[in-house]
Amino acid sequence: MIHRDNVGPVCSLKFVALLVALSPELLFLGAGVQLRDNGYDGLLVAINPQVSEDQNLIANIKEMITEASSYLFNATKRRVFFRNIKILIPATWKANNYSKIKQESYEKANVIVTDWYGARGNDPSTLQYRGCGKEGKFIHLTPDFLLNDDLTAGYGSRGRVFVHEWAHLRWGVFDEYNSEKPFYINGQNQVKVTRCSSDITGIFVCEKGPCPQENCIISKLFKEGCMFIYNSTQNATASIMFMQSLSSVVEFCNASTHNQEAPNLQNQMCSLRSAWDVIADSDDFNHSLPLQGAELPPPPVFSLIQAGDRTVCLVLDVSSKMAEADRLLQLQQAAEFYLMQIVEIHTFVGIASFNSKGEIRAQLHQVNNDEDRKLLISYLPATASADAETSVCAGLKKGFEVVEKLNGKAFGSVMILVTSGDDERTADCLPTVLSSGSTIHTIALGSSAVKNLEEVSRLTGGLKFFVPDNPSSSSMIDAFSRISSGTGDIFQQHIQLESTGENVKAQHQLKSTVTVDSSVGNDTTFLVTWQTSGPPEIVLYDPSGRKYHTDDFITNLAFRTARLWIPGTAKPGLWTYTLNNTHHSLQALKVTVTSRTSCSAVPPAAVEAFVEGDSTRFPHPMMIYAIVRKGFYPILNATVTATIEPETADPVTLELFDDGAGADVIKNDGIYSRYFFSFAVNGRYSLKVHVSHSPSVSAQAHSAAGSHAMYVPGYITNGNIQMNAPSKSVGRSEKEQKWGFSRVSSGGAFSVLGVPAGPQPDVFPPCKIIDLEAVKVEEEVTLSWTAPGDDFDQGQANSYEIRISKSLQNIQDDFNSAILVNTTKLNPQQAGTKEIFTFSPELFTTGPEQQPNGETQKSHRIYVAMRAIDRNSLKSAVSNIAQASLLIPPNSAPVLARDDLILKGVLTAVGFIGVICLTIVVTHCTLNRKKRADKKKNETKLL
């Protein structure tokens, strides 16, 4: 993905020197998007394999980014543009002289093109999981958005939309509209529309046409059937994060044009700062200057790439270190499971091993059936060698030889490198590794594994894992289960439903259940592994009560595994398993369950676990994330538990939350988050996330996650209302979920440095409050927020400090000088609890307040911020700034804004003229009728 953390393990001087000596082309491989000489290089757009082949899609992507480059260049005042873009064509499309991929994959793309899978409309969106100023995960565009020209009426041109989403992704700014709060009352007691800038004009429209504002706003509520329609012709030039579709909008809101009072996500997430202020503080702007002169940048250069045959090589350590702590046994068990169940059909697989020298154990062999899989398993190492020395470079060299046999190059291949040795010469082969075009996933075993091993993964775009020397840990199998083909086709991938392990005493048992939901069930496999002696007694019941016994499992006594494959589609519901340790000693027993989707039209619930960076240094916490969703719909109310295993200490479990507080940025977006700071030792930590969901609680959100470009319902053009077609809304015909679901995913590994020996001092403050809200109720202001903890989001804070001001600038620039609210009766609750506090802002109900510029201005608004303090007087960062209107006299109504006064005046004048016209018509008709009656009377008399 686009984000790359600079924090990493400490490398040797030799390693760093080699990095510096490499050519820029090699150095930027696997590094995501890079800004060089004002131009972005390495932007990757990937089309999902489920998207039907259409060459117009490629043409429109090119046209969109070309337009976006010029628009972005001008919007950033000649600062940045798009230079080199790669478009990843799915392997399901016909070959068309496309270049072969190197380390690119769908899962690493910055922009993905795929359908919503039942979610609403065609909204372009960006998945943002971190705070203000932080990069997002990816931009999502639908094929219909890129192909249907009619949609540009509501969204604006595709290039403008792309710049809107790019600002979300790259610079961490947020939307400046709010569909749920379309209007608000400002500090001057005026009703305003939520917009940025405030200079953008329009009128209120009811069901039958234009109407005065009071017809739409009743008792401060927005009447159903009303909307605010903007004029198609504007003078305002901002803002791109509000309505990029307006032709006059060519820049982001800055300090002078930003609407700080609007109740939008940009103000909430960025403490009322403008989008331009946030962008100007980014690394992109800190390391570049505007281009001089009047020349425009060159148009973007596009490369079309496509994956060839999938090739994988296992590069396995067989040094004597692997004989310690059952490391080789765990490797055998995981590799066997990977070859039998995980690796996708038609993949070419080879095997190499190494100690101080490398060896090819199996040349590439295509997997077409179970016999091919069993043949590859027979080449796995059976024993460790007596050689204690390891050479990662020797192993990788043999791995490259294996994969190059297919097409002469290693481009697009995958290496799974497993080692426990401490090899200080890994840097020697770094140039070869980087130029190979291969993606290298690394699995480090034990505490002595190569210290800079993760750099190999980071620089080639691979995943990194760690397996502690804990016999009951399932980290090795979890790591192999996480490694997929990277195509993005979830309908072809295995999904891990269960992964658990336990040290079971003699004559005791491990018993539990796993849910097989209706979206999965094909190719379901139960794997049982044990540590010593023979297999445990296995009893498995399906939801209908059918019993499976040990004899039904395929047993490999050499690798100590037992595997049961369920033919057809496994019955949905609860499966119950029991493992009885019938031996006379303690056994480490483990269970893993995987499955595939049961329907190609309905995506299954999926979880992706990851951490914010490669490493952290005490006392800085590590942020843990888990994205739980079905298609692009967030799954709410799930129980998400992270298990973190250090090198030499006991595992730590931590529940993750999607509550919009603490580490979690946005509530109910399906991204569950938490701070982790319980660092026991220095070294590597392994992460696994388990997700369960009960059928008794609501699962799916009503809208897809992420920040969305606004779809404009219509415009006022030349005084006429021109409505766009309603935004497409696809209904979800979901079957009632009777069984809930269960998912497991490895989150990889991270490193921690600087952990002090012995008892740790209290250096962790409460976390920042990010969801503070203020509501005026009669003569009081009610505040609400989620309680932080004593240490970040754990425990219970000691006290709160709340301050208020009538000046936004005062509280923003100098929190300590704002007026302190008496909180002596406010006792903090346990972290995660919803707090409510009411106070009377009597100091602000009378008289104007002196402004920073020396002027006085009568304000009807107050601004509130707060922070938490722990028992050792450590203070959190200042919260987001909330705002509330003060008391409005009972006999006064909100003042109408200028646009609405004009509209009201026009409508009044039109109504007055209409009355006059009606009076004239009625008088004229009456006189004519009287004339005709008189004439008829005279004629009668004459007759």
PDB file of N, CA and C in Angstrom, residues 187 229 247 292 377 468 571 617 749 856 886:
ATOM      1  N   GLY A 187     -22.182  31.407  14.414  1.00  0.00           N
ATOM      2  CA  GLY A 187     -21.957  32.237  15.584  1.00  0.00           C
ATOM      3  C   GLY A 187     -22.727  33.533  15.585  1.00  0.00           C
ATOM      4  N   ILE A 229     -29.849  23.449  -3.449  1.00  0.00           N
ATOM      5  CA  ILE A 229     -29.286  23.247  -4.784  1.00  0.00           C
ATOM      6  C   ILE A 229     -28.335  24.400  -5.099  1.00  0.00           C
ATOM      7  N   SER A 247     -17.232  24.089 -11.839  1.00  0.00           N
ATOM      8  CA  SER A 247     -16.168  24.501 -12.759  1.00  0.00           C
ATOM      9  C   SER A 247     -15.280  25.589 -12.166  1.00  0.00           C
ATOM     10  N   GLN A 292       9.292  26.788 -11.146  1.00  0.00           N
ATOM     11  CA  GLN A 292       9.387  28.165 -11.606  1.00  0.00           C
ATOM     12  C   GLN A 292       8.969  28.270 -13.073  1.00  0.00           C
ATOM     13  N   ILE A 377       5.281 -32.094  -1.464  1.00  0.00           N
ATOM     14  CA  ILE A 377       5.470 -32.318  -0.026  1.00  0.00           C
ATOM     15  C   ILE A 377       6.604 -33.309   0.219  1.00  0.00           C
ATOM     16  N   PRO A 468       7.533 -17.283  17.442  1.00  0.00           N
ATOM     17  CA  PRO A 468       8.276 -17.456  18.694  1.00  0.00           C
ATOM     18  C   PRO A 468       8.488 -18.931  19.006  1.00  0.00           C
ATOM     19  N   LYS A 571     -21.634 -28.069   5.924  1.00  0.00           N
ATOM     20  CA  LYS A 571     -22.897 -27.595   6.491  1.00  0.00           C
ATOM     21  C   LYS A 571     -22.656 -26.318   7.297  1.00  0.00           C
ATOM     22  N   ARG A 617       9.684   2.465  19.081  1.00  0.00           N
ATOM     23  CA  ARG A 617      10.663   2.582  20.166  1.00  0.00           C
ATOM     24  C   ARG A 617       9.930   3.018  21.434  1.00  0.00           C
ATOM     25  N   ALA A 749       4.474  -9.151  11.652  1.00  0.00           N
ATOM     26  CA  ALA A 749       5.368  -8.944  12.788  1.00  0.00           C
ATOM     27  C   ALA A 749       5.821  -7.502  12.842  1.00  0.00           C
ATOM     28  N   THR A 856     -14.261  44.090  18.491  1.00  0.00           N
ATOM     29  CA  THR A 856     -15.266  43.358  19.250  1.00  0.00           C
ATOM     30  C   THR A 856     -16.335  42.864  18.301  1.00  0.00           C
ATOM     31  N   LEU A 886     -25.077  29.608  21.668  1.00  0.00           N
ATOM     32  CA  LEU A 886     -25.586  30.019  22.965  1.00  0.00           C
ATOM     33  C   LEU A 886     -27.088  30.242  22.893  1.00  0.00           C
TER      34      LEU A 886
END
